[in-house]
């Protein structure tokens, strides 16, 4: 909220106003105090607030106050902030915590059943409390002493305590004056008496100031004198707490506002008709006013802003442009087609010009003064005109387009030879004879000579009378009949340019729309200034060159750059941010004052008076919270439990000048700094160890402040301690030893078990050898031999005997091997099947099919694993059929790691065979082979998979999948 106070008839002083809208708990404020750290404390009827310039931190009964209505605030020498409550109970704030009679037993003594109205800590550390009843209390930190008067005409009601230069204690009331002899008080003679306990003040030089019915009195010991005579109207209007500053100016608050009365008697009123109860001055010489509508801050004299607006006589608050003529008058371009002329001697409006066409000339956005012709040119969005003979008989002319075509003016510029350049929405037009002919025809211009197409934004003539302009393509220069486009020189020169100015050395300065300032010399970009260099914003709207300084209006404040200093550095008038951060339309810089056209009026300040001391902001840690527990701020180091590894810091920089504050922090002295604009930092899941939280701050104009530090240490969990790690290491070593022993034992047992299994496999192989030499087979072969002998077919008998002998010999060769090559297995099967073929003739047919990719010599399979299944297929599958059948043996690769063997017959089928079988005969060879496979699967890493099934109504399919990793 913007608030202004009259300091004269033609101007007002800007006073910053803070209310509930800004964070105060209530607008009804009683008392204001600046503590030793720099915080502003405000006592209200809804609690207490602590203000750092940005945020109000509020405290109420929920935080420990004994009463929400606090009427005064005082600070003692130890830094405690005392709260004097309306209900009479005392409390204080210290190191982030409020103490009351519930958590401080000493405060239980300070219960007077009266409201404390005055407070003094003397040189001996004793605290004196004056109350609104007939009791004065002295507290030495351990015990209290009460002073009560039985004299009804000389009581202690609303007593104010003073300590003079000699250390003597005086008690003043509106009834009498007393002096203390270290035991009791004695009434002494006096002159006049203060109006109330509010109108008496302990001055810095140990003298006493007070207001009586005549004015300001100063008392030194027993001597008193009237220092300043005051108007009785001021003293009879409910005067509040007052102040005498170092200049001997008296600041008085009363029901009509605040008055500054100089020793000469000159009186300035602030906050007219706003009841005020107190005035204080802070450490930066800013004045603070306490009222029932919030608090107000009047900046120190060198940083005050002044405003002229509708209240001071302007047609409107909307000031769009400003320029100065040669008669020390400021011309203001306003809205609604009006211009006002200010006399800078009185700051009064001495003339007003109202244009008849308010619609076309609604906003006078640019003013240019032609000194030679004493003519003021003005432009709106849709028209341009001039006021001739401004100091005599004024004559207003309007620029016409002869065909009455509409033209939209972006900006205009004058050349010394009276040439007028226009930046229009359709292009740049140059009117060479505008003095004699103030009109133009858009069709008569020649492209590249006096017309440059494309939407234009800004035109500017440098000292050499060369025309510079910016349009949608970027920057161009028209010099001596030649056009030079800068579009390809630098990417920034293709961007939108809002303003163009020239420095004394011929450097062209460009205000870009989002890219900062660009400096151009000899057709080269020499420098670029952005926010990183200190600009308030990269959107630069207007420029003004005064002497060796460049003034810049940005979207977020104003800046100034000294062009004659290298490197270029940006200066920020941050105390103006409250009024000049946005809505600034134009500016004019005079010898001492900077004037700004804003939507709130014409704002100006004395830039020569502005302080060049760029002090670093004072940064303070306001709270430290660990796992929702608030830690004290006065501890050298906080030692925290391992589980308290989440810690939050809130902090602020004391700043009442609207500065842009940047913070930086780190947790270790050797760590890099991290910058932030946040006022709160949370660190979670911190590792155990020692930390030092360092915090520093800076403004745009200052260096980094001296870091504020907070030390804390996170304990280790018991399992992170050295003794625990040593014990764990020993235990782990012992456990590893025990596990190693057990694993070794298990491994040995496993090896022994595998050895036993292999031995058992060998035994089973021998048993399989014997089982496979089927007695029926031998018997049938012998019968065949006998048949051939009886029929005297000795040739056939000899062939069978020879094949049988080969089969017996082959069995003896492979029975000693656990694995044989596929080539050997096929040879054995061919020998066996050929004998079976001779026995059964055409009733039995067989076929062995091998895959092409199989290496028969290198591929190994368990020995004698197929013969039992082949024999079973012949005898139990094919032979029961009257017409016999076929047997197919297919051997192929399943994949690169497995061999698939399939034994397929078209016999009766295994399921049918089992149903028709009489008795409980079991194929000994097949059972032994299954057992061999189970044993092999326990010993070998990859299993052999066996599957036997009937193929539909008849026939049997045996599938054996053998891994090839042997």
mmCIF file with all atom_site columns, N, CA, C and O in Angstrom, residues 284 300-304 560 571-575 605-615 657 659 701:
data_model
loop_
_atom_site.group_PDB
_atom_site.id
_atom_site.type_symbol
_atom_site.label_atom_id
_atom_site.label_alt_id
_atom_site.label_comp_id
_atom_site.label_asym_id
_atom_site.label_entity_id
_atom_site.label_seq_id
_atom_site.pdbx_PDB_ins_code
_atom_site.Cartn_x
_atom_site.Cartn_y
_atom_site.Cartn_z
_atom_site.occupancy
_atom_site.B_iso_or_equiv
_atom_site.pdbx_formal_charge
_atom_site.auth_seq_id
_atom_site.auth_comp_id
_atom_site.auth_asym_id
_atom_site.auth_atom_id
_atom_site.pdbx_PDB_model_num
ATOM 1   N N  . UNK A 1 284 ? 19.480 3.175  10.986  1.00 0.00 ? 284 UNK A N  1
ATOM 2   C CA . UNK A 1 284 ? 19.797 3.735  9.677   1.00 0.00 ? 284 UNK A CA 1
ATOM 3   C C  . UNK A 1 284 ? 19.164 5.109  9.482   1.00 0.00 ? 284 UNK A C  1
ATOM 4   O O  . UNK A 1 284 ? 19.114 5.625  8.360   1.00 0.00 ? 284 UNK A O  1
ATOM 5   N N  . UNK A 1 300 ? 15.252 7.615  5.696   1.00 0.00 ? 300 UNK A N  1
ATOM 6   C CA . UNK A 1 300 ? 16.200 8.652  6.069   1.00 0.00 ? 300 UNK A CA 1
ATOM 7   C C  . UNK A 1 300 ? 16.229 9.740  5.006   1.00 0.00 ? 300 UNK A C  1
ATOM 8   O O  . UNK A 1 300 ? 15.873 9.526  3.845   1.00 0.00 ? 300 UNK A O  1
ATOM 9   N N  . UNK A 1 301 ? 16.657 10.923 5.399   1.00 0.00 ? 301 UNK A N  1
ATOM 10  C CA . UNK A 1 301 ? 16.502 12.100 4.551   1.00 0.00 ? 301 UNK A CA 1
ATOM 11  C C  . UNK A 1 301 ? 17.154 11.932 3.187   1.00 0.00 ? 301 UNK A C  1
ATOM 12  O O  . UNK A 1 301 ? 16.618 12.381 2.164   1.00 0.00 ? 301 UNK A O  1
ATOM 13  N N  . UNK A 1 302 ? 18.323 11.284 3.126   1.00 0.00 ? 302 UNK A N  1
ATOM 14  C CA . UNK A 1 302 ? 19.032 11.126 1.857   1.00 0.00 ? 302 UNK A CA 1
ATOM 15  C C  . UNK A 1 302 ? 18.381 10.097 0.939   1.00 0.00 ? 302 UNK A C  1
ATOM 16  O O  . UNK A 1 302 ? 18.778 9.967  -0.223  1.00 0.00 ? 302 UNK A O  1
ATOM 17  N N  . UNK A 1 303 ? 17.428 9.339  1.446   1.00 0.00 ? 303 UNK A N  1
ATOM 18  C CA . UNK A 1 303 ? 16.802 8.289  0.635   1.00 0.00 ? 303 UNK A CA 1
ATOM 19  C C  . UNK A 1 303 ? 15.291 8.481  0.518   1.00 0.00 ? 303 UNK A C  1
ATOM 20  O O  . UNK A 1 303 ? 14.557 7.533  0.273   1.00 0.00 ? 303 UNK A O  1
ATOM 21  N N  . UNK A 1 304 ? 14.846 9.685  0.656   1.00 0.00 ? 304 UNK A N  1
ATOM 22  C CA . UNK A 1 304 ? 13.410 9.941  0.571   1.00 0.00 ? 304 UNK A CA 1
ATOM 23  C C  . UNK A 1 304 ? 12.983 10.185 -0.874  1.00 0.00 ? 304 UNK A C  1
ATOM 24  O O  . UNK A 1 304 ? 13.708 10.791 -1.663  1.00 0.00 ? 304 UNK A O  1
ATOM 25  N N  . UNK A 1 560 ? 21.846 2.686  -12.597 1.00 0.00 ? 560 UNK A N  1
ATOM 26  C CA . UNK A 1 560 ? 22.725 3.698  -13.165 1.00 0.00 ? 560 UNK A CA 1
ATOM 27  C C  . UNK A 1 560 ? 24.098 3.083  -13.376 1.00 0.00 ? 560 UNK A C  1
ATOM 28  O O  . UNK A 1 560 ? 24.579 2.307  -12.539 1.00 0.00 ? 560 UNK A O  1
ATOM 29  N N  . UNK A 1 571 ? 24.932 0.338  -10.641 1.00 0.00 ? 571 UNK A N  1
ATOM 30  C CA . UNK A 1 571 ? 24.489 0.862  -9.344  1.00 0.00 ? 571 UNK A CA 1
ATOM 31  C C  . UNK A 1 571 ? 22.976 0.756  -9.258  1.00 0.00 ? 571 UNK A C  1
ATOM 32  O O  . UNK A 1 571 ? 22.264 1.070  -10.218 1.00 0.00 ? 571 UNK A O  1
ATOM 33  N N  . UNK A 1 572 ? 22.509 0.292  -8.109  1.00 0.00 ? 572 UNK A N  1
ATOM 34  C CA . UNK A 1 572 ? 21.061 0.128  -7.915  1.00 0.00 ? 572 UNK A CA 1
ATOM 35  C C  . UNK A 1 572 ? 20.592 1.062  -6.809  1.00 0.00 ? 572 UNK A C  1
ATOM 36  O O  . UNK A 1 572 ? 21.137 1.040  -5.710  1.00 0.00 ? 572 UNK A O  1
ATOM 37  N N  . UNK A 1 573 ? 19.603 1.863  -7.095  1.00 0.00 ? 573 UNK A N  1
ATOM 38  C CA . UNK A 1 573 ? 18.981 2.703  -6.078  1.00 0.00 ? 573 UNK A CA 1
ATOM 39  C C  . UNK A 1 573 ? 17.849 1.883  -5.453  1.00 0.00 ? 573 UNK A C  1
ATOM 40  O O  . UNK A 1 573 ? 16.654 2.148  -5.675  1.00 0.00 ? 573 UNK A O  1
ATOM 41  N N  . UNK A 1 574 ? 18.244 0.918  -4.646  1.00 0.00 ? 574 UNK A N  1
ATOM 42  C CA . UNK A 1 574 ? 17.268 -0.075 -4.194  1.00 0.00 ? 574 UNK A CA 1
ATOM 43  C C  . UNK A 1 574 ? 16.231 0.505  -3.241  1.00 0.00 ? 574 UNK A C  1
ATOM 44  O O  . UNK A 1 574 ? 15.131 -0.037 -3.123  1.00 0.00 ? 574 UNK A O  1
ATOM 45  N N  . UNK A 1 575 ? 16.567 1.586  -2.571  1.00 0.00 ? 575 UNK A N  1
ATOM 46  C CA . UNK A 1 575 ? 15.583 2.182  -1.669  1.00 0.00 ? 575 UNK A CA 1
ATOM 47  C C  . UNK A 1 575 ? 14.401 2.763  -2.436  1.00 0.00 ? 575 UNK A C  1
ATOM 48  O O  . UNK A 1 575 ? 13.366 3.074  -1.857  1.00 0.00 ? 575 UNK A O  1
ATOM 49  N N  . UNK A 1 605 ? 13.747 12.073 -6.679  1.00 0.00 ? 605 UNK A N  1
ATOM 50  C CA . UNK A 1 605 ? 14.606 12.016 -5.498  1.00 0.00 ? 605 UNK A CA 1
ATOM 51  C C  . UNK A 1 605 ? 15.936 12.676 -5.817  1.00 0.00 ? 605 UNK A C  1
ATOM 52  O O  . UNK A 1 605 ? 16.314 12.855 -6.978  1.00 0.00 ? 605 UNK A O  1
ATOM 53  N N  . UNK A 1 606 ? 16.633 13.061 -4.762  1.00 0.00 ? 606 UNK A N  1
ATOM 54  C CA . UNK A 1 606 ? 17.939 13.709 -4.876  1.00 0.00 ? 606 UNK A CA 1
ATOM 55  C C  . UNK A 1 606 ? 18.999 12.613 -4.954  1.00 0.00 ? 606 UNK A C  1
ATOM 56  O O  . UNK A 1 606 ? 19.363 12.026 -3.949  1.00 0.00 ? 606 UNK A O  1
ATOM 57  N N  . UNK A 1 607 ? 19.503 12.335 -6.156  1.00 0.00 ? 607 UNK A N  1
ATOM 58  C CA . UNK A 1 607 ? 20.465 11.243 -6.285  1.00 0.00 ? 607 UNK A CA 1
ATOM 59  C C  . UNK A 1 607 ? 21.851 11.643 -5.799  1.00 0.00 ? 607 UNK A C  1
ATOM 60  O O  . UNK A 1 607 ? 22.676 10.785 -5.516  1.00 0.00 ? 607 UNK A O  1
ATOM 61  N N  . UNK A 1 608 ? 22.116 12.943 -5.683  1.00 0.00 ? 608 UNK A N  1
ATOM 62  C CA . UNK A 1 608 ? 23.391 13.375 -5.097  1.00 0.00 ? 608 UNK A CA 1
ATOM 63  C C  . UNK A 1 608 ? 23.415 13.126 -3.594  1.00 0.00 ? 608 UNK A C  1
ATOM 64  O O  . UNK A 1 608 ? 24.468 12.885 -3.007  1.00 0.00 ? 608 UNK A O  1
ATOM 65  N N  . UNK A 1 609 ? 22.236 13.183 -2.990  1.00 0.00 ? 609 UNK A N  1
ATOM 66  C CA . UNK A 1 609 ? 22.180 12.960 -1.549  1.00 0.00 ? 609 UNK A CA 1
ATOM 67  C C  . UNK A 1 609 ? 22.186 11.503 -1.174  1.00 0.00 ? 609 UNK A C  1
ATOM 68  O O  . UNK A 1 609 ? 22.380 11.150 -0.011  1.00 0.00 ? 609 UNK A O  1
ATOM 69  N N  . UNK A 1 610 ? 21.971 10.629 -2.142  1.00 0.00 ? 610 UNK A N  1
ATOM 70  C CA . UNK A 1 610 ? 21.923 9.196  -1.855  1.00 0.00 ? 610 UNK A CA 1
ATOM 71  C C  . UNK A 1 610 ? 23.268 8.719  -1.347  1.00 0.00 ? 610 UNK A C  1
ATOM 72  O O  . UNK A 1 610 ? 24.328 9.125  -1.821  1.00 0.00 ? 610 UNK A O  1
ATOM 73  N N  . UNK A 1 611 ? 23.217 7.847  -0.361  1.00 0.00 ? 611 UNK A N  1
ATOM 74  C CA . UNK A 1 611 ? 24.429 7.345  0.268   1.00 0.00 ? 611 UNK A CA 1
ATOM 75  C C  . UNK A 1 611 ? 25.200 6.459  -0.694  1.00 0.00 ? 611 UNK A C  1
ATOM 76  O O  . UNK A 1 611 ? 24.636 5.612  -1.382  1.00 0.00 ? 611 UNK A O  1
ATOM 77  N N  . UNK A 1 612 ? 26.502 6.687  -0.785  1.00 0.00 ? 612 UNK A N  1
ATOM 78  C CA . UNK A 1 612 ? 27.356 5.833  -1.614  1.00 0.00 ? 612 UNK A CA 1
ATOM 79  C C  . UNK A 1 612 ? 27.971 4.692  -0.809  1.00 0.00 ? 612 UNK A C  1
ATOM 80  O O  . UNK A 1 612 ? 28.776 3.930  -1.328  1.00 0.00 ? 612 UNK A O  1
ATOM 81  N N  . UNK A 1 613 ? 27.608 4.609  0.449   1.00 0.00 ? 613 UNK A N  1
ATOM 82  C CA . UNK A 1 613 ? 28.108 3.518  1.281   1.00 0.00 ? 613 UNK A CA 1
ATOM 83  C C  . UNK A 1 613 ? 27.266 2.271  1.012   1.00 0.00 ? 613 UNK A C  1
ATOM 84  O O  . UNK A 1 613 ? 26.080 2.246  1.317   1.00 0.00 ? 613 UNK A O  1
ATOM 85  N N  . UNK A 1 614 ? 27.883 1.314  0.418   1.00 0.00 ? 614 UNK A N  1
ATOM 86  C CA . UNK A 1 614 ? 27.167 0.091  0.069   1.00 0.00 ? 614 UNK A CA 1
ATOM 87  C C  . UNK A 1 614 ? 27.479 -0.973 1.111   1.00 0.00 ? 614 UNK A C  1
ATOM 88  O O  . UNK A 1 614 ? 28.286 -1.888 0.899   1.00 0.00 ? 614 UNK A O  1
ATOM 89  N N  . UNK A 1 615 ? 26.863 -0.811 2.284   1.00 0.00 ? 615 UNK A N  1
ATOM 90  C CA . UNK A 1 615 ? 27.107 -1.743 3.370   1.00 0.00 ? 615 UNK A CA 1
ATOM 91  C C  . UNK A 1 615 ? 26.470 -3.090 3.074   1.00 0.00 ? 615 UNK A C  1
ATOM 92  O O  . UNK A 1 615 ? 25.384 -3.172 2.511   1.00 0.00 ? 615 UNK A O  1
ATOM 93  N N  . UNK A 1 657 ? 15.273 -1.054 3.236   1.00 0.00 ? 657 UNK A N  1
ATOM 94  C CA . UNK A 1 657 ? 15.431 -0.223 2.043   1.00 0.00 ? 657 UNK A CA 1
ATOM 95  C C  . UNK A 1 657 ? 14.985 -0.948 0.778   1.00 0.00 ? 657 UNK A C  1
ATOM 96  O O  . UNK A 1 657 ? 15.376 -0.568 -0.324  1.00 0.00 ? 657 UNK A O  1
ATOM 97  N N  . UNK A 1 659 ? 15.827 -3.745 -0.561  1.00 0.00 ? 659 UNK A N  1
ATOM 98  C CA . UNK A 1 659 ? 16.924 -4.275 -1.363  1.00 0.00 ? 659 UNK A CA 1
ATOM 99  C C  . UNK A 1 659 ? 16.597 -5.683 -1.868  1.00 0.00 ? 659 UNK A C  1
ATOM 100 O O  . UNK A 1 659 ? 15.792 -6.400 -1.282  1.00 0.00 ? 659 UNK A O  1
ATOM 101 N N  . UNK A 1 701 ? 24.351 -3.829 -4.578  1.00 0.00 ? 701 UNK A N  1
ATOM 102 C CA . UNK A 1 701 ? 25.415 -2.830 -4.500  1.00 0.00 ? 701 UNK A CA 1
ATOM 103 C C  . UNK A 1 701 ? 26.511 -3.175 -3.503  1.00 0.00 ? 701 UNK A C  1
ATOM 104 O O  . UNK A 1 701 ? 27.425 -2.380 -3.305  1.00 0.00 ? 701 UNK A O  1
#
